[in-house]
């Protein structure tokens, strides 16, 4: 069986893992999704829940994925199969990774559409379309883009081709070289944007919005915060597990993933701190939804010195950050199929990318032609699986986002963390974690075995009881 052959490559150092994992984690989730979800779910309460979910659930799941990947040394599905066999446990654990692989494809389908928006904004920025623009005009420009399915499909296609192309080449070599300079530049531009936010005169209003805690809003934002914690850290799918398979044998796992988690959180909070003052200064709505970043950034760049150039650079980096993330969504599925059938990597990549591309059309249309098509509608006259032209319910995009972020990611994470905590066993974990101090080891075990699984279950149950 081809799957019995362990991966041949091991990265030169844990820094490459940090780069790859950070490249995967930092993406549209931080710059696009986190600010708009904070807006929709009312600010500070959501941010607090999000930070708690990162620390108590997201990071333990990342730890679990890294350990499983490094010990399994295969694609996520095969790694789980092997480790389960080694421990005398049921091979059904591997279904967690199968679900993850499907989830990665579903996420990629809409991620590619949104990344396509940023490609379109690179061009518009470069043409100077946004110079001196007001909040209202920026909103109209975004509305015009999303109303145009042909344009959206075009950019979605380009982005999907970019993603598939890297995967066919193999993720290791190209990724490392590119990320070494892209990540620092992204941080730098975020700092510049923060500088602009400080000049708007609404900076403190932004801070207040992000950090003012309103207990009444906690229950509404709890499941979204959990789902987003998974999304932003790229955990629950097996992406980090797939990267863990290339990690050097001896490397401090805990410190390594802590670096990734901190960088990811800093970028998300930085993006929020940069965007909300602009939102308030331009008289825009913080709860604007998915268009938030695409409306506020043009306002900022359209009204500062060298804004046109900086705007182009910024959207290039957003696209690149999305690119290094999208790769990691496709990788677990491709790795699995090429684990099974040696030599098929290129063929599988194009086939799976095609599947995602077709699904992505549904997301494209949910912003225009299908805007009235709603799923999971519960209204005054009962529940309908789908309906046309009604209030409430979810568009196709909302539906895929909901199924993946709110259900599949937490569920996948639960399976991984339970597997690492309870199936791998104490001896294996002590060996993998490389922590000497018994107190620290017990603390980590407690996180993996109890805190993280309980956290996920509590959120699910709270949601059901609502
Ligand atoms: N974390 C990425 C972001 O914030 C998205 C992402 C990449 C992802 N790989 C993933 C999300 C795997 C879930 C699962 O943009």
XYZ file of N, CA and C in Angstrom, residues 24-163:
420
model
N -0.752 29.685 6.935
C -2.093 29.101 6.875
C -3.053 29.858 7.783
N -2.609 30.153 8.991
C -3.507 30.765 9.976
C -3.851 32.204 9.616
N -2.841 32.981 9.269
C -3.098 34.392 8.958
C -3.652 34.496 7.552
N -4.864 34.992 7.447
C -5.485 35.076 6.130
C -6.711 35.953 6.189
N -7.647 35.663 5.311
C -8.884 36.449 5.277
C -9.609 36.380 6.611
N -9.403 35.294 7.338
C -10.034 35.150 8.644
C -9.674 36.301 9.571
N -8.433 36.733 9.512
C -7.974 37.797 10.393
C -8.376 39.174 9.898
N -8.195 39.410 8.610
C -8.315 40.772 8.097
C -9.746 41.057 7.635
N -10.413 40.037 7.120
C -11.765 40.230 6.596
C -12.825 39.731 7.586
N -12.693 38.481 8.033
C -13.793 37.872 8.770
C -13.872 38.338 10.226
N -12.728 38.407 10.897
C -12.763 38.790 12.316
C -13.389 40.173 12.516
N -12.949 41.205 11.778
C -13.583 42.508 11.990
C -15.084 42.486 11.694
N -15.516 41.815 10.612
C -16.942 41.913 10.322
C -17.786 41.098 11.296
N -17.224 39.980 11.774
C -17.987 39.221 12.779
C -18.075 40.004 14.085
N -16.983 40.666 14.450
C -17.024 41.503 15.652
C -18.112 42.564 15.503
N -18.206 43.131 14.303
C -19.250 44.121 14.048
C -20.635 43.521 14.182
N -20.857 42.372 13.551
C -22.182 41.753 13.552
C -22.583 41.299 14.954
N -21.617 40.744 15.700
C -21.966 40.214 17.021
C -21.709 41.192 18.152
N -21.586 42.462 17.811
C -21.698 43.489 18.841
C -20.448 43.873 19.592
N -19.253 43.546 19.087
C -18.045 44.120 19.672
C -17.407 43.323 20.787
N -17.157 43.997 21.898
C -16.324 43.470 22.976
C -16.669 42.085 23.475
N -17.963 41.808 23.638
C -18.347 40.491 24.163
C -17.848 39.395 23.220
N -17.988 39.645 21.920
C -17.522 38.663 20.942
C -16.001 38.509 21.016
N -15.302 39.629 21.123
C -13.840 39.582 21.166
C -13.362 38.780 22.372
N -14.010 39.001 23.510
C -13.609 38.271 24.716
C -13.848 36.769 24.549
N -15.028 36.405 24.050
C -15.343 34.988 23.824
C -14.344 34.368 22.850
N -14.029 35.137 21.821
C -13.077 34.674 20.805
C -11.709 34.384 21.434
N -11.231 35.321 22.274
C -9.917 35.127 22.887
C -9.925 33.913 23.817
N -11.008 33.751 24.549
C -11.103 32.581 25.425
C -11.108 31.293 24.612
N -11.861 31.290 23.521
C -11.929 30.089 22.673
C -10.569 29.767 22.065
N -9.818 30.814 21.686
C -8.474 30.591 21.145
C -7.614 29.897 22.198
N -7.608 30.467 23.409
C -6.694 29.991 24.439
C -7.077 28.603 24.953
N -8.373 28.407 25.205
C -8.773 27.184 25.898
C -9.135 26.039 24.960
N -9.502 26.363 23.726
C -9.916 25.314 22.797
C -9.037 25.285 21.549
N -8.887 26.406 20.898
C -8.155 26.443 19.628
C -6.708 25.997 19.753
N -6.014 26.545 20.735
C -4.603 26.174 20.892
C -4.429 24.699 21.265
N -5.229 24.166 22.203
C -5.115 22.716 22.454
C -5.364 21.871 21.199
N -6.326 22.289 20.361
C -6.572 21.507 19.146
C -5.366 21.602 18.214
N -4.767 22.780 18.154
C -3.581 22.910 17.309
C -2.448 22.011 17.825
N -2.326 21.974 19.134
C -1.330 21.088 19.748
C -1.610 19.632 19.373
N -2.879 19.246 19.495
C -3.263 17.872 19.171
C -2.942 17.550 17.707
N -3.313 18.455 16.811
C -3.073 18.198 15.386
C -1.578 18.068 15.088
N -0.787 18.951 15.698
C 0.653 18.924 15.429
C 1.263 17.605 15.899
N 0.871 17.185 17.093
C 1.414 15.932 17.636
C 0.998 14.740 16.774
N -0.279 14.686 16.422
C -0.758 13.557 15.614
C -0.033 13.534 14.273
N 0.101 14.701 13.657
C 0.761 14.767 12.352
C 2.217 14.343 12.435
N 2.903 14.848 13.428
C 4.334 14.564 13.538
C 4.584 13.094 13.856
N 3.714 12.516 14.660
C 3.890 11.112 14.994
C 3.416 10.206 13.867
N 2.368 10.647 13.170
C 1.811 9.817 12.111
C 2.599 9.883 10.808
N 3.154 11.084 10.517
C 4.006 11.270 9.333
C 3.340 10.924 8.002
N 2.015 11.067 7.939
C 1.300 10.810 6.690
C 0.259 11.890 6.498
N -0.556 11.727 5.470
C -1.722 12.589 5.335
C -2.593 12.356 6.572
N -3.412 13.350 6.947
C -4.185 13.221 8.195
C -4.987 11.924 8.327
N -5.684 11.507 7.289
C -6.511 10.303 7.401
C -5.639 9.084 7.717
N -4.557 8.941 6.973
C -3.696 7.775 7.157
C -2.953 7.834 8.497
N -2.542 9.035 8.888
C -1.890 9.178 10.200
C -2.799 8.685 11.310
N -4.065 9.099 11.267
C -4.998 8.680 12.309
C -5.206 7.168 12.272
N -5.318 6.617 11.068
C -5.487 5.157 10.949
C -4.317 4.427 11.592
N -3.097 4.876 11.247
C -1.912 4.199 11.767
C -1.805 4.312 13.277
N -2.002 5.537 13.786
C -1.852 5.728 15.218
C -2.924 4.977 15.984
N -4.123 4.919 15.418
C -5.191 4.168 16.079
C -4.813 2.689 16.146
N -4.285 2.172 15.036
C -3.878 0.770 15.013
C -2.776 0.512 16.037
N -1.809 1.438 16.073
C -0.693 1.318 17.001
C -1.170 1.246 18.450
N -2.235 1.992 18.752
C -2.737 2.039 20.126
C -3.848 1.020 20.372
N -4.138 0.217 19.347
C -5.211 -0.759 19.486
C -6.592 -0.128 19.558
N -6.755 1.051 18.971
C -8.059 1.720 18.988
C -8.756 1.540 17.639
N -10.016 1.910 17.593
C -10.804 1.736 16.370
C -10.298 2.641 15.249
N -10.300 2.094 14.045
C -9.847 2.896 12.909
C -10.907 3.941 12.523
N -12.063 3.890 13.165
C -13.113 4.878 12.863
C -12.705 6.300 13.222
N -11.695 6.439 14.094
C -11.212 7.783 14.424
C -10.841 8.545 13.163
N -10.411 7.796 12.166
C -9.966 8.449 10.933
C -11.105 9.181 10.218
N -12.355 8.820 10.541
C -13.463 9.545 9.915
C -13.439 11.033 10.277
N -12.858 11.333 11.439
C -12.703 12.747 11.807
C -11.906 13.494 10.755
N -10.849 12.852 10.281
C -10.019 13.495 9.265
C -10.698 13.491 7.898
N -11.553 12.482 7.647
C -12.299 12.472 6.379
C -13.261 13.655 6.344
N -13.951 13.865 7.464
C -14.850 15.013 7.532
C -14.046 16.307 7.359
N -12.867 16.355 7.987
C -12.024 17.543 7.878
C -11.656 17.845 6.444
N -11.340 16.788 5.727
C -10.929 16.968 4.334
C -12.073 17.541 3.483
N -13.288 17.066 3.750
C -14.458 17.613 3.045
C -14.678 19.072 3.466
N -14.520 19.327 4.756
C -14.703 20.674 5.283
C -13.713 21.655 4.643
N -12.470 21.221 4.489
C -11.469 22.074 3.852
C -11.885 22.473 2.444
N -12.451 21.508 1.713
C -12.888 21.803 0.342
C -14.049 22.791 0.350
N -14.986 22.607 1.280
C -16.132 23.512 1.369
C -15.681 24.933 1.700
N -14.739 25.044 2.657
C -14.256 26.379 3.019
C -13.572 27.024 1.816
N -12.745 26.241 1.146
C -12.032 26.796 -0.004
C -12.998 27.361 -1.049
N -14.166 26.721 -1.179
C -15.100 27.159 -2.227
C -15.536 28.609 -2.034
N -15.787 29.028 -0.784
C -16.174 30.448 -0.636
C -14.965 31.350 -0.389
N -13.928 30.774 0.198
C -12.715 31.547 0.468
C -12.128 32.106 -0.827
N -12.185 31.263 -1.849
C -11.641 31.657 -3.138
C -12.423 32.823 -3.745
N -13.729 32.839 -3.504
C -14.556 33.930 -4.032
C -14.161 35.252 -3.368
N -14.004 35.207 -2.048
C -13.660 36.438 -1.318
C -12.240 36.885 -1.650
N -11.327 35.909 -1.754
C -9.965 36.256 -2.168
C -9.999 36.908 -3.550
N -10.939 36.459 -4.379
C -11.127 37.073 -5.693
C -11.515 38.548 -5.586
N -12.307 38.881 -4.587
C -12.638 40.304 -4.383
C -11.367 41.103 -4.179
N -10.437 40.550 -3.394
C -9.226 41.327 -3.130
C -8.390 41.455 -4.405
N -8.446 40.446 -5.284
C -7.752 40.587 -6.576
C -8.354 41.743 -7.365
N -9.673 41.806 -7.353
C -10.348 42.880 -8.080
C -9.986 44.249 -7.493
N -9.838 44.306 -6.169
C -9.502 45.579 -5.525
C -8.060 46.010 -5.810
N -7.181 45.054 -6.081
C -5.816 45.432 -6.464
C -5.885 46.290 -7.719
N -6.695 45.830 -8.672
C -6.794 46.538 -9.942
C -7.445 47.902 -9.757
N -8.567 47.928 -9.016
C -9.259 49.203 -8.828
C -8.405 50.203 -8.050
N -7.690 49.711 -7.058
C -6.775 50.575 -6.311
C -5.742 51.177 -7.254
N -5.164 50.312 -8.071
C -4.116 50.750 -8.987
C -4.614 51.786 -9.972
N -5.881 51.657 -10.385
C -6.439 52.609 -11.353
C -6.805 53.938 -10.699
N -6.725 53.993 -9.377
C -7.064 55.236 -8.684
C -8.554 55.458 -8.522
N -9.344 54.394 -8.695
C -10.801 54.492 -8.589
C -11.255 55.067 -7.250
N -10.445 54.829 -6.216
C -10.922 55.170 -4.867
C -10.392 56.500 -4.344
N -9.678 57.265 -5.181
C -9.057 58.448 -4.578
C -10.117 59.452 -4.143
N -9.987 59.899 -2.891
C -10.910 60.870 -2.307
C -12.305 60.342 -2.057
N -12.473 59.027 -2.025
C -13.796 58.419 -1.957
C -14.416 58.567 -0.550
N -15.745 58.652 -0.491
C -16.443 58.710 0.798
C -16.914 57.315 1.179
N -17.350 57.171 2.416
C -17.838 55.874 2.879
C -18.987 55.364 2.032
N -19.868 56.283 1.691
C -21.041 55.898 0.919
C -20.662 55.404 -0.483
N -19.743 56.150 -1.107
C -19.296 55.743 -2.447
C -18.573 54.396 -2.401
N -17.795 54.202 -1.340
C -17.072 52.928 -1.214
C -18.070 51.779 -1.072
N -19.141 52.018 -0.329
C -20.186 51.010 -0.193
C -20.824 50.685 -1.533
N -21.069 51.726 -2.318
C -21.685 51.529 -3.625
C -20.749 50.757 -4.553
N -19.443 51.052 -4.463
C -18.482 50.361 -5.319
C -18.445 48.868 -4.987
N -18.495 48.563 -3.701
C -18.504 47.152 -3.299
C -19.789 46.476 -3.773
N -20.905 47.199 -3.624
C -22.187 46.659 -4.088
C -22.158 46.357 -5.580
N -21.508 47.237 -6.336
C -21.453 47.036 -7.787
C -20.617 45.805 -8.119
N -19.548 45.596 -7.383
C -18.703 44.412 -7.629
C -19.485 43.131 -7.359
N -20.128 43.056 -6.197
C -20.805 41.804 -5.846
C -22.066 41.574 -6.676
N -22.547 42.621 -7.327
C -23.723 42.444 -8.177
C -23.353 41.862 -9.539
N -22.064 41.726 -9.799
C -21.599 41.335 -11.135
C -21.043 39.907 -11.125
N -21.906 38.907 -11.386
C -21.449 37.524 -11.268
C -20.299 37.174 -12.212
N -20.288 37.768 -13.384
C -19.251 37.410 -14.346
C -17.867 37.801 -13.816
N -17.800 39.023 -13.302
C -16.542 39.499 -12.743
C -16.120 38.634 -11.539
N -17.094 38.322 -10.702
C -16.777 37.517 -9.517
C -16.262 36.140 -9.907
N -16.906 35.535 -10.898
C -16.484 34.199 -11.323
C -15.089 34.259 -11.935
N -14.836 35.327 -12.660
C -13.516 35.486 -13.269
C -12.415 35.477 -12.203
N -12.572 36.327 -11.182
C -11.524 36.411 -10.153
C -11.466 35.153 -9.282
N -12.629 34.553 -9.046
C -12.688 33.277 -8.324
C -11.899 32.216 -9.098
N -12.043 32.214 -10.395
C -11.325 31.256 -11.237
C -9.814 31.482 -11.148
N -9.417 32.752 -11.239
C -7.986 33.066 -11.184
C -7.403 32.591 -9.850
N -8.108 32.892 -8.762
C -7.570 32.521 -7.452
C -7.492 31.003 -7.301
N -8.512 30.299 -7.803
C -8.508 28.844 -7.685
C -7.355 28.248 -8.494
N -7.079 28.835 -9.649
C -5.946 28.361 -10.451
C -4.633 28.583 -9.693
N -4.505 29.745 -9.047
C -3.287 30.023 -8.278
C -3.093 28.980 -7.181
N -4.179 28.673 -6.491
C -4.102 27.712 -5.383
C -3.706 26.328 -5.884
